[in-house]
Coordinates of C-alpha atoms in Angstrom, one line a residue:
M1026 CA 122.9 71.3 116.6
S1027 CA 119.6 70.5 115.0
A1028 CA 119.0 71.2 111.3
P1029 CA 117.1 74.4 110.5
R1030 CA 113.4 74.0 109.7
L1031 CA 112.8 73.8 106.0
L1032 CA 109.6 74.9 104.2
G1033 CA 108.7 73.7 100.8
G1034 CA 112.0 71.8 100.6
R1035 CA 113.6 75.2 99.9
Y1036 CA 113.3 77.9 102.6
E1037 CA 115.3 77.6 105.8
V1038 CA 113.5 79.3 108.7
G1039 CA 115.9 81.5 110.7
E1040 CA 115.6 83.9 113.6
L1041 CA 112.3 85.6 114.6
L1042 CA 112.1 89.1 113.2
G1043 CA 108.7 90.1 114.6
R1044 CA 105.4 88.9 116.0
G1045 CA 102.0 90.3 115.4
G1046 CA 98.4 89.4 116.1
M1047 CA 98.1 87.2 113.1
A1048 CA 101.5 85.9 112.2
E1049 CA 105.2 85.6 113.0
V1050 CA 107.9 86.8 110.6
H1051 CA 111.2 85.0 110.4
L1052 CA 114.4 85.7 108.6
G1053 CA 114.8 82.9 106.0
H1054 CA 117.2 81.7 103.4
D1055 CA 116.3 80.5 99.9
T1056 CA 118.6 77.6 99.4
R1057 CA 117.8 77.4 95.7
L1058 CA 118.7 81.0 94.8
S1059 CA 121.0 81.6 97.8
R1060 CA 119.3 84.8 99.0
P1061 CA 117.8 86.1 102.2
V1062 CA 114.0 86.1 102.4
A1063 CA 111.4 87.0 105.0
I1064 CA 108.9 84.2 105.9
K1065 CA 105.5 85.0 107.3
M1066 CA 103.6 82.2 108.9
L1067 CA 100.0 82.5 109.9
R1068 CA 98.9 81.5 113.4
S1069 CA 97.7 77.9 113.6
D1070 CA 94.3 79.0 115.2
L1071 CA 93.5 81.0 112.1
A1072 CA 94.7 78.2 109.8
R1073 CA 92.1 75.8 111.2
D1074 CA 89.3 77.6 109.3
T1075 CA 88.9 76.0 105.9
Q1076 CA 87.1 79.1 104.5
F1077 CA 90.0 81.3 105.7
L1078 CA 92.6 78.9 104.2
N1079 CA 90.9 79.0 100.8
R1080 CA 90.8 82.8 100.7
F1081 CA 94.3 83.1 102.0
R1082 CA 95.6 80.9 99.2
R1083 CA 93.8 83.1 96.7
E1084 CA 95.0 86.3 98.2
A1085 CA 98.6 85.0 98.4
Q1086 CA 98.4 84.5 94.6
S1087 CA 97.1 88.0 94.1
A1088 CA 99.8 89.5 96.3
A1089 CA 102.4 87.6 94.3
G1090 CA 101.2 89.4 91.2
L1091 CA 102.0 92.8 92.6
N1092 CA 105.3 94.0 91.0
H1093 CA 106.1 97.5 92.1
A1094 CA 109.2 99.3 93.4
S1095 CA 107.3 100.5 96.5
I1096 CA 105.8 97.1 97.5
V1097 CA 107.7 94.3 99.2
A1098 CA 107.7 91.5 96.7
V1099 CA 106.0 88.2 97.4
Y1100 CA 108.1 85.4 96.0
D1101 CA 106.2 82.3 97.0
S1102 CA 103.6 80.8 99.2
G1103 CA 102.7 77.4 100.6
E1104 CA 101.7 75.4 103.6
D1105 CA 103.6 73.7 106.4
H1106 CA 102.0 71.5 109.0
A1107 CA 102.0 72.0 112.8
I1108 CA 101.4 69.2 115.3
E1109 CA 98.9 70.2 118.0
T1110 CA 98.5 68.8 121.4
G1111 CA 96.9 65.5 120.9
G1112 CA 98.9 64.8 117.7
A1113 CA 96.6 66.4 115.2
S1114 CA 98.2 68.0 112.2
V1115 CA 97.1 71.5 111.2
P1116 CA 98.1 73.2 107.9
V1117 CA 99.9 76.5 108.5
P1118 CA 100.0 78.8 105.5
Y1119 CA 103.2 80.8 104.9
I1120 CA 104.3 83.5 102.5
V1121 CA 107.9 84.1 101.3
M1122 CA 108.7 87.7 100.8
E1123 CA 111.5 90.0 99.8
F1124 CA 113.8 90.7 102.7
V1125 CA 114.2 94.5 103.0
E1126 CA 117.1 95.9 104.9
G1127 CA 116.1 98.9 107.0
R1128 CA 113.5 99.7 109.6
T1129 CA 109.7 100.1 109.9
L1130 CA 108.0 103.5 110.2
R1131 CA 107.0 102.3 113.7
E1132 CA 110.7 102.0 114.7
L1133 CA 111.4 105.4 113.1
L1134 CA 108.6 107.0 115.1
N1135 CA 109.7 105.4 118.3
A1136 CA 113.2 106.7 117.8
S1137 CA 112.3 110.2 116.5
S1138 CA 108.9 111.8 116.2
P1139 CA 107.3 113.9 114.9
L1140 CA 109.1 113.9 111.6
D1141 CA 109.9 117.0 109.5
P1142 CA 106.7 117.8 107.5
A1143 CA 108.5 117.5 104.2
E1144 CA 109.9 114.1 105.1
A1145 CA 106.5 113.0 106.4
A1146 CA 105.0 114.0 103.1
R1147 CA 107.7 112.3 101.0
I1148 CA 107.3 109.0 102.9
T1149 CA 103.5 109.1 102.5
E1150 CA 103.8 109.8 98.8
G1151 CA 105.8 106.5 98.6
V1152 CA 103.0 104.7 100.4
L1153 CA 100.4 106.3 98.0
D1154 CA 102.5 105.2 95.0
A1155 CA 102.2 101.6 96.2
L1156 CA 98.5 101.9 96.8
A1157 CA 97.8 103.5 93.5
Y1158 CA 99.3 100.5 91.8
S1159 CA 97.7 97.9 94.0
H1160 CA 94.3 99.4 93.7
R1161 CA 94.6 99.4 89.9
M1162 CA 95.4 95.7 90.2
G1163 CA 92.2 95.1 92.3
I1164 CA 94.0 94.6 95.7
V1165 CA 93.0 96.6 98.8
H1166 CA 95.5 96.5 101.6
R1167 CA 93.2 97.0 104.6
D1168 CA 95.9 97.3 107.2
I1169 CA 98.1 100.4 106.4
K1170 CA 100.0 101.4 109.5
P1171 CA 103.6 102.3 110.5
A1172 CA 104.5 98.7 111.2
N1173 CA 103.7 97.8 107.6
V1174 CA 105.9 100.4 105.9
M1175 CA 109.6 99.9 105.6
I1176 CA 112.3 102.5 104.9
G1177 CA 115.4 101.2 103.2
P1178 CA 119.0 102.4 103.8
Q1179 CA 118.7 104.9 100.9
G1180 CA 115.3 106.2 102.1
Q1181 CA 113.2 104.0 99.7
I1182 CA 109.7 103.2 100.8
K1183 CA 108.3 99.7 100.8
V1184 CA 104.8 98.7 101.8
M1185 CA 104.3 95.1 103.0
D1186 CA 101.6 92.7 104.0
F1187 CA 99.5 92.9 100.8
G1188 CA 97.0 90.2 100.6
I1189 CA 97.1 89.0 104.2
A1190 CA 94.9 91.7 105.6
R1191 CA 92.4 91.2 102.7
A1192 CA 92.2 87.5 103.4
V1193 CA 91.2 88.1 107.0
A1194 CA 88.8 90.8 106.1
D1195 CA 87.1 88.6 103.5
A1196 CA 86.4 86.1 106.3
N1197 CA 83.9 88.7 107.6
A1198 CA 86.1 89.7 110.5
T1199 CA 85.0 93.1 112.0
M1200 CA 85.5 95.1 115.2
T1201 CA 82.6 93.3 116.7
Q1202 CA 84.6 90.1 117.1
T1203 CA 85.8 89.4 120.6
Q1204 CA 88.9 87.4 119.8
A1205 CA 90.8 89.7 117.5
V1206 CA 90.7 93.2 116.1
I1207 CA 91.1 93.1 112.3
G1208 CA 93.4 95.9 111.3
T1209 CA 95.0 98.1 113.9
A1210 CA 92.5 100.2 115.8
Q1211 CA 94.3 103.5 115.5
Y1212 CA 94.2 103.3 111.7
L1213 CA 90.8 101.8 111.0
S1214 CA 88.5 103.6 108.6
P1215 CA 85.0 104.3 109.9
E1216 CA 83.5 101.7 107.5
Q1217 CA 86.0 99.1 108.9
A1218 CA 85.1 100.0 112.4
Q1219 CA 81.4 99.5 111.6
G1220 CA 81.9 96.2 109.8
H1221 CA 80.8 97.7 106.4
H1222 CA 82.2 96.9 103.0
V1223 CA 85.8 98.0 102.5
D1224 CA 87.2 99.5 99.3
A1225 CA 90.3 101.4 98.1
R1226 CA 89.2 104.6 99.9
S1227 CA 89.5 102.7 103.2
D1228 CA 93.2 102.4 102.6
L1229 CA 93.4 106.2 101.9
Y1230 CA 91.8 106.9 105.3
S1231 CA 94.3 104.7 107.0
T1232 CA 97.1 106.5 105.1
G1233 CA 95.7 109.8 106.4
C1234 CA 96.0 108.4 109.9
L1235 CA 99.6 107.4 109.2
L1236 CA 100.4 110.8 107.8
F1237 CA 98.8 112.4 110.9
E1238 CA 101.1 110.4 113.2
L1239 CA 104.2 111.2 111.1
L1240 CA 103.4 114.9 111.4
T1241 CA 102.4 114.9 115.1
G1242 CA 104.0 111.9 116.8
R1243 CA 100.6 110.4 117.7
P1244 CA 97.6 108.8 115.9
P1245 CA 94.5 111.1 115.4
F1246 CA 92.5 109.1 118.0
Q1247 CA 93.6 107.6 121.3
A1248 CA 91.7 105.8 124.0
D1249 CA 92.2 102.9 126.4
S1250 CA 90.5 100.3 124.3
P1251 CA 90.2 99.4 120.6
V1252 CA 86.4 99.9 120.7
A1253 CA 86.7 103.3 122.1
I1254 CA 89.2 104.3 119.4
A1255 CA 86.9 102.8 116.8
Y1256 CA 84.0 104.8 118.2
Q1257 CA 86.1 108.0 117.7
H1258 CA 86.9 107.1 114.1
V1259 CA 83.1 106.9 113.5
G1260 CA 81.8 109.9 115.4
Q1261 CA 84.6 112.3 116.3
P1262 CA 86.5 114.7 114.0
P1263 CA 90.3 114.6 114.2
P1264 CA 92.2 117.6 115.4
R1265 CA 94.2 119.7 113.0
P1266 CA 97.8 118.4 112.9
S1267 CA 99.0 122.0 113.3
T1268 CA 97.4 122.1 116.8
L1269 CA 99.9 119.5 117.9
N1270 CA 102.8 120.5 115.7
P1271 CA 103.0 124.2 114.7
A1272 CA 105.4 123.4 111.9
V1273 CA 102.5 121.9 109.9
D1274 CA 101.2 124.5 107.4
P1275 CA 97.5 125.0 106.6
A1276 CA 97.7 123.3 103.2
L1277 CA 99.1 120.1 104.8
D1278 CA 96.4 120.4 107.5
A1279 CA 93.8 120.5 104.8
V1280 CA 95.2 117.4 103.0
V1281 CA 95.2 115.4 106.2
L1282 CA 91.6 116.4 107.1
H1283 CA 90.3 115.6 103.6
S1284 CA 91.8 112.2 103.8
L1285 CA 90.1 111.6 107.2
A1286 CA 86.6 112.4 106.1
K1287 CA 84.1 110.1 107.8
D1288 CA 82.1 109.6 104.6
R1289 CA 84.2 107.9 102.0
E1290 CA 82.4 109.8 99.3
A1291 CA 83.9 113.0 100.8
R1292 CA 87.4 111.7 100.9
Y1293 CA 90.0 111.4 98.2
Q1294 CA 88.6 109.0 95.7
D1295 CA 91.9 107.5 94.6
A1296 CA 95.6 107.4 95.7
T1297 CA 96.7 109.5 92.8
A1298 CA 94.6 112.5 93.8
F1299 CA 95.7 112.2 97.4
R1300 CA 99.4 112.1 96.3
A1301 CA 98.9 115.1 94.0
D1302 CA 97.6 117.3 96.8
L1303 CA 100.2 116.1 99.2
Q1304 CA 103.0 116.9 96.8
A1305 CA 101.4 120.3 96.0
A1306 CA 101.3 121.1 99.8
R1307 CA 104.9 120.0 100.2
L1308 CA 106.1 122.2 97.3
G1309 CA 104.0 125.2 98.3
R1310 CA 101.6 124.9 95.4
P1311 CA 97.8 125.2 95.5
I1312 CA 95.9 122.1 96.6
S1313 CA 92.5 121.0 95.3
D1314 CA 89.3 122.9 96.1
A1315 CA 87.9 119.7 97.6
A1316 CA 90.6 119.5 100.2
R1317 CA 90.3 123.1 101.1
G1318 CA 86.6 122.7 101.5
T1319 CA 87.0 119.7 103.8
A1320 CA 89.4 121.6 106.0
G1321 CA 86.9 124.4 106.5
S1322 CA 83.9 122.1 107.3
A1323 CA 86.0 119.9 109.6
A1324 CA 87.0 123.0 111.6
D1325 CA 83.4 124.0 112.1
A1326 CA 82.0 120.6 112.8
T1327 CA 80.1 119.9 116.0
V1328 CA 80.7 116.6 117.7
A1329 CA 77.4 115.1 118.7
I1330 CA 78.9 112.5 121.0
A1331 CA 82.4 112.5 122.4
T1332 CA 84.1 109.5 123.9
P1333 CA 85.7 110.5 127.3
V1334 CA 89.1 108.9 127.2
G1335 CA 89.6 107.0 130.4
A1336 CA 86.0 107.3 131.5
A1337 CA 85.9 103.7 132.5
A1338 CA 88.7 102.1 134.5
T1339 CA 88.1 98.7 132.9
T1340 CA 88.6 97.9 129.2
V1341 CA 85.1 96.9 128.1
F1342 CA 86.2 95.2 124.9
A1343 CA 89.6 93.5 125.1
P1344 CA 91.1 91.7 122.1
T1345 CA 93.5 88.9 122.6
G1346 CA 96.6 90.1 120.7
G1347 CA 94.5 91.6 117.9
Y1348 CA 96.6 94.5 116.9
D1349 CA 100.3 95.0 116.8
D1350 CA 100.6 98.5 118.1
P1351 CA 99.2 98.7 121.6
P1352 CA 97.0 101.7 122.4
E1353 CA 98.9 104.4 124.3
P1354 CA 98.0 104.7 128.0
V1355 CA 96.0 107.7 129.2
G1356 CA 98.5 110.3 130.1
S1357 CA 101.4 111.8 128.1
N1358 CA 99.8 112.1 124.7
T1359 CA 96.1 111.3 125.6
A1360 CA 93.6 114.1 126.3
S1361 CA 91.6 113.2 129.4
L1362 CA 88.3 114.9 130.2
P1363 CA 87.7 116.3 133.7
A1364 CA 86.7 113.7 136.2
I1365 CA 83.1 113.7 137.2
G1366 CA 82.4 115.7 140.4
H1367 CA 85.7 117.6 140.5
D1368 CA 84.0 121.0 140.1
P1369 CA 81.4 121.6 142.9
D1370 CA 80.6 125.1 141.5
D1371 CA 79.5 123.9 138.1
E1372 CA 76.5 121.6 138.5
P1373 CA 75.3 121.9 134.9
R1374 CA 78.7 120.7 133.6
K1375 CA 78.5 117.8 136.1
R1376 CA 75.1 116.8 134.8
R1377 CA 76.3 117.0 131.1
G1378 CA 79.4 115.0 132.0
L1379 CA 77.4 112.4 133.7
A1380 CA 75.0 112.2 130.8
Y1381 CA 77.9 111.8 128.3
F1382 CA 79.4 109.2 130.6
L1383 CA 76.2 107.1 130.7
L1384 CA 75.6 107.5 127.0
V1385 CA 79.1 106.3 126.2
L1386 CA 78.7 103.4 128.5
A1387 CA 75.4 102.5 126.8
V1388 CA 77.0 102.7 123.3
L1389 CA 80.0 100.6 124.3
G1390 CA 77.7 98.2 126.0
A1391 CA 75.6 97.9 122.9
L1392 CA 78.7 97.3 120.8
V1393 CA 79.7 94.5 123.1
L1394 CA 76.2 93.0 123.0
L1395 CA 76.2 93.2 119.3
G1396 CA 79.5 91.4 119.2
V1397 CA 78.4 88.7 121.5
A1398 CA 75.1 88.3 119.6
G1399 CA 77.0 88.2 116.3
K1400 CA 79.3 85.6 117.7
A1401 CA 76.4 83.6 119.0
L1402 CA 74.7 83.8 115.6
L1403 CA 77.8 82.7 113.9
D1404 CA 78.2 79.7 116.3
R1405 CA 74.5 78.6 116.0
P1406 CA 73.9 75.4 114.1
P1407 CA 72.6 76.0 110.6
T1408 CA 68.9 76.8 110.3
D1409 CA 66.5 75.5 107.7
A1410 CA 67.1 78.5 105.4
P1411 CA 68.1 77.2 102.0
K1412 CA 71.8 77.2 101.3
V1413 CA 73.6 76.6 98.0
A1414 CA 77.2 75.9 97.2
V1415 CA 79.0 78.6 95.2
P1416 CA 80.2 77.2 91.9
A1417 CA 83.8 77.5 90.8
V1418 CA 84.0 80.0 88.0
I1419 CA 87.7 81.2 88.0
D1420 CA 89.2 80.9 84.5
L1421 CA 85.8 80.8 82.8
P1422 CA 84.7 83.5 80.3
Q1423 CA 82.5 86.1 82.0
A1424 CA 79.3 85.0 80.2
A1425 CA 79.8 81.4 81.1
A1426 CA 80.6 82.3 84.7
E1427 CA 77.5 84.4 85.2
A1428 CA 75.3 81.7 83.6
K1429 CA 76.8 79.1 86.0
I1430 CA 76.2 81.4 89.0
R1431 CA 72.6 82.1 88.0
A1432 CA 71.9 78.4 87.4
V1433 CA 72.2 77.8 91.2
G1434 CA 70.0 80.7 92.2
L1435 CA 72.8 83.2 93.0
V1436 CA 73.4 86.7 91.6
P1437 CA 76.7 87.5 89.8
E1438 CA 78.3 90.9 90.3
A1439 CA 81.2 91.6 87.8
T1440 CA 84.1 94.0 88.3
Q1441 CA 86.7 94.7 85.7
V1442 CA 90.3 94.4 87.0
A1443 CA 93.7 94.6 85.4
S1444 CA 95.2 91.2 84.9
S1445 CA 97.7 89.3 82.7
K1446 CA 95.0 86.8 81.9
D1447 CA 93.0 86.9 78.7
I1448 CA 90.4 89.8 78.5
G1449 CA 87.0 88.6 79.7
V1450 CA 88.2 85.7 81.8
V1451 CA 87.3 85.5 85.5
V1452 CA 90.4 85.8 87.6
D1453 CA 88.8 85.8 91.1
Q1454 CA 85.5 85.2 92.9
N1455 CA 84.1 86.0 96.3
P1456 CA 82.7 83.9 98.0
G1457 CA 85.0 81.1 96.9
A1458 CA 84.1 77.9 95.3
D1459 CA 82.0 75.4 97.3
E1460 CA 81.2 77.9 100.1
M1461 CA 77.6 77.6 101.3
V1462 CA 75.6 80.8 101.1
A1463 CA 72.0 81.8 101.2
D1464 CA 69.9 81.4 98.1
G1465 CA 69.8 84.7 96.2
S1466 CA 73.2 85.9 97.5
K1467 CA 75.5 87.9 95.4
V1468 CA 78.7 86.4 94.1
G1469 CA 81.4 88.9 93.1
I1470 CA 83.6 88.0 90.1
S1471 CA 86.7 89.9 89.0
V1472 CA 86.9 89.9 85.2
S1473 CA 90.2 90.5 83.4
A1474 CA 90.3 93.8 81.5
G1475 CA 93.8 92.9 80.3
P1476 CA 97.0 94.2 81.8
D1477 CA 97.7 97.8 82.4
T1478 CA 100.2 99.0 79.8
V1479 CA 103.1 101.5 79.7
E1480 CA 105.1 102.9 76.8
L1481 CA 108.6 101.4 76.7
P1482 CA 111.2 104.2 76.7
D1483 CA 114.3 104.4 74.4
L1484 CA 117.1 102.9 76.5
K1485 CA 119.8 103.1 73.9
G1486 CA 123.1 104.3 75.4
F1487 CA 122.1 103.5 79.0
T1488 CA 124.2 101.1 81.0
Q1489 CA 122.5 97.8 82.0
D1490 CA 122.1 99.0 85.6
E1491 CA 120.6 102.3 84.5
A1492 CA 118.2 100.5 82.1
T1493 CA 117.1 98.2 84.9
A1494 CA 116.3 101.1 87.2
R1495 CA 114.3 102.9 84.4
L1496 CA 112.3 99.7 83.8
A1497 CA 111.6 99.1 87.5
A1498 CA 110.2 102.6 87.8
L1499 CA 107.7 101.7 85.2
D1500 CA 106.8 98.3 86.9
L1501 CA 108.8 96.4 84.2
K1502 CA 111.6 94.0 84.7
V1503 CA 114.6 92.8 82.7
G1504 CA 114.3 89.6 80.7
A1505 CA 117.0 88.1 78.7
V1506 CA 120.3 90.0 78.2
K1507 CA 122.1 89.4 75.0
Q1508 CA 125.6 90.6 74.0
V1509 CA 125.7 92.0 70.5
D1510 CA 128.5 93.2 68.3
D1511 CA 128.7 96.1 65.9
T1512 CA 126.7 98.6 68.0
G1513 CA 129.0 101.6 67.9
L1514 CA 128.5 101.8 71.7
D1515 CA 130.8 101.3 74.6
K1516 CA 130.9 97.9 76.1
G1517 CA 127.9 97.3 78.5
K1518 CA 125.6 100.0 76.9
V1519 CA 122.1 99.1 75.8
F1520 CA 121.8 99.0 72.0
T1521 CA 118.2 97.9 71.4
T1522 CA 115.3 96.4 73.4
S1523 CA 112.7 93.8 72.6
P1524 CA 109.9 94.9 72.4
A1525 CA 111.2 98.1 70.7
A1526 CA 111.2 101.5 72.2
G1527 CA 107.9 103.3 71.9
E1528 CA 105.7 100.2 72.0
E1529 CA 103.0 99.8 74.6
V1530 CA 103.7 96.8 76.9
P1531 CA 101.8 95.2 79.8
V1532 CA 102.8 96.3 83.3
G1533 CA 105.1 93.6 84.8
S1534 CA 106.4 92.5 81.4
A1535 CA 110.0 91.3 81.0
I1536 CA 112.0 93.4 78.5
N1537 CA 114.9 91.8 76.7
L1538 CA 118.0 93.9 76.4
N1539 CA 120.6 93.8 73.6
V1540 CA 123.8 95.1 75.2
S1541 CA 127.0 96.1 73.4
S1542 CA 129.8 93.5 73.7
G1543 CA 132.3 96.1 72.8
K1544 CA 133.3 94.0 69.8
V1545 CA 133.2 95.2 66.2
T1546 CA 133.2 93.2 63.0
V1547 CA 135.5 94.9 60.5
P1548 CA 133.7 95.5 57.3
D1549 CA 135.1 95.3 53.8
V1550 CA 135.7 98.9 52.6
V1551 CA 138.1 98.2 49.7
G1552 CA 136.8 100.0 46.6
K1553 CA 134.8 102.5 48.6
T1554 CA 135.8 106.2 48.5
R1555 CA 137.8 107.5 51.4
N1556 CA 134.8 109.4 52.8
E1557 CA 132.4 106.5 52.5
A1558 CA 134.9 104.2 54.2
A1559 CA 135.5 106.7 57.0
D1560 CA 131.7 107.0 57.7
I1561 CA 131.2 103.2 57.7
L1562 CA 134.0 102.6 60.1
G1563 CA 133.2 105.6 62.3
E1564 CA 129.6 104.4 62.8
L1565 CA 131.1 101.2 64.2
G1566 CA 133.2 103.0 66.6
L1567 CA 136.5 102.4 64.8
S1568 CA 139.2 105.0 64.2
V1569 CA 140.7 105.6 60.8
K1570 CA 144.1 106.5 59.6
T1571 CA 145.0 107.1 55.9
T1572 CA 148.0 106.7 53.8
Y1573 CA 148.2 107.6 50.1
V1574 CA 149.9 105.8 47.2
D1575 CA 150.1 106.6 43.6
S1576 CA 147.7 104.5 41.6
T1577 CA 145.9 104.4 38.4
E1578 CA 142.7 103.4 40.3
A1579 CA 140.0 105.9 40.9
E1580 CA 141.3 108.9 42.9
N1581 CA 140.5 108.7 46.7
S1582 CA 139.4 105.1 46.4
V1583 CA 140.4 102.6 49.1
L1584 CA 143.1 100.2 47.8
K1585 CA 143.8 98.3 51.0
Q1586 CA 142.8 98.1 54.7
S1587 CA 145.2 97.2 57.5
I1588 CA 142.7 94.7 59.2
K1589 CA 141.0 92.2 57.0
A1590 CA 137.2 92.2 56.7
K1591 CA 135.2 90.0 59.1
T1592 CA 137.8 90.3 61.8
K1593 CA 136.5 90.9 65.3
V1594 CA 138.2 93.8 67.0
E1595 CA 137.7 95.9 70.1
D1596 CA 135.5 99.0 69.9
G1597 CA 137.8 102.0 69.2
S1598 CA 140.5 100.0 67.3
T1599 CA 142.3 101.8 64.5
I1600 CA 142.3 100.7 60.9
T1601 CA 144.7 102.2 58.3
L1602 CA 143.4 102.7 54.9
T1603 CA 145.5 102.9 51.8
I1604 CA 144.0 105.5 49.4
A1605 CA 144.7 105.9 45.7
Q1606 CA 146.0 109.1 44.4
P1607 CA 146.8 109.9 40.8
P1608 CA 150.5 109.5 39.8
P1609 CA 152.3 112.6 38.8
P1610 CA 152.6 113.3 35.0
V1611 CA 155.5 111.6 33.2
Q1612 CA 158.3 114.1 32.5
T1613 CA 159.7 113.5 28.9
P1614 CA 163.2 115.1 28.3
T1615 CA 163.2 118.2 26.0
T1616 CA 165.4 117.8 22.6
P1617 CA 166.6 121.0 20.9
P1618 CA 165.5 121.4 17.3
T1619 CA 167.8 119.9 14.7
T1620 CA 169.4 122.5 12.3
A1621 CA 170.9 121.3 8.8
T1622 CA 174.5 122.6 8.3
T1623 CA 175.9 123.0 4.7
E1624 CA 179.6 122.9 4.4
P1625 CA 180.8 125.8 2.3
T1626 CA 181.9 124.9 -1.3
T1627 CA 185.5 125.6 -2.0
P1628 CA 185.6 128.0 -4.9
P1629 CA 187.8 127.0 -7.7
T1630 CA 191.4 128.1 -7.4
T1631 CA 192.3 131.1 -9.5
S1632 CA 195.9 131.9 -10.3
T1633 CA 196.4 135.6 -9.5
T1634 CA 199.6 137.3 -10.5
V1635 CA 200.4 140.0 -8.2
P1636 CA 202.4 142.7 -10.0
T1637 CA 205.7 143.4 -8.7
I1638 CA 206.3 147.0 -8.1
T1639 CA 209.9 148.2 -8.5
P1640 CA 210.9 151.3 -6.8

């Protein structure tokens, strides 16, 4: 049995978990930390492009900086080497991610769809939580779809593949390419479909498509080719979800339609607003006026051009493995227009149908020609137009970076982003260093505005697990854990934190916990009053018993304690205090008063003659 493939001298590559248009995902094992991981390796044909490699490395670093409970964590990234036919070695980037038990939304939908509206809303709220955080950190996902959302065993939501889609999108990949569709066609925003600039609102459109499918069991647009689907994203309004699932109420209809506005300025402007309306709809509360207005206008909209699904038997624009979720065939869930010529009594409708058919073919043909022309232009040798190399400005102060960019004839464009780096330092640039661009081109630089901060809550009395969960909910993590004595708390309860409760700390910070060891150092309370001693010992979690002895010391003072001071005892131990009480008064025996006795004086003897009486 051969040894498992090892990446970075650390990660064993195991069984294949999934395969997509851009990468393969394997179960892996981190031999250093002895934990399961997921390993995603990019296709070798994408890895041959130096420009793509540079951007992928940069995006892998950005993704690794995302620390949120609803985002699959990125642990590490690196490069392996694949040997091609002919012996050439090609670097293959990989990303090591958190391995999440559970299943994807795609698997859930395949097993049971549509979902209950309340559950669909709850899941989407979790996705929006992740996007709100990533957008604050300056990262746009660009490929939100059911296959990129995991549901854990306890129902927790995890969004994955941050950074990878952005790296591809930054390589100027659009729907006009003939070799791959960037992003899944059913969830592309109109601006992505047209090859325009993508921002956070593009993710919100894709999330609206995902919510639509959770509610109805199908994406908002379906056709037999990615280009036809993209065309619908650009020019055709979506149906109300309630027309496909009567359990969807009007408020939820309105939220979905607002998220699917063609013009990004008419959509939700941030994930927080989207989530607030979605939660309000789920709880039966009023939604925003903007969402209600969009619902009304979408209902009354007139479609200028409709793409007849299935009009052409041949897929005009066929990607080679460009999207993970294949388009559904015309039939069960796909609305097909009447075939041309099937109604001999309605010549006007025949002519309109033929006109639409020809117009759609013309539009699709034009898109193909544009794609071919764009490919040809990209493949042409460089012309004589002046080109300059983009300077490296990452880690420079903003002023120095802008001066360096202007010095070579380029135009800096600065954007403030949350970052753990010093305020005012450039943390990212696009295009990357040493890329050749036309003279006068714009160079985007992301400048650190400092990290987002949160107020640290008071965790005193929480168990360590409870404190860890509270911190994770605030995008904070546990740092060092120290056992401390004399807390007055049960063993394992948090006593204090560092930084202290109430302080503002950067998102992603490690918070040190001082946790009760359950041990108490007995204090010296001899000489204290009974009440003082009882209070001191009680605050330390010790029990008190008292015994009293007669003493000439101050009344109620502690004469002795049963456990010596500075002794370590378990929380709740009992200490007996000997308390002074005044002795009873001394009882002196009572002596009766002494009385002087005078002996009577014997009177002098007198001779008395008693006369004799003779009868």
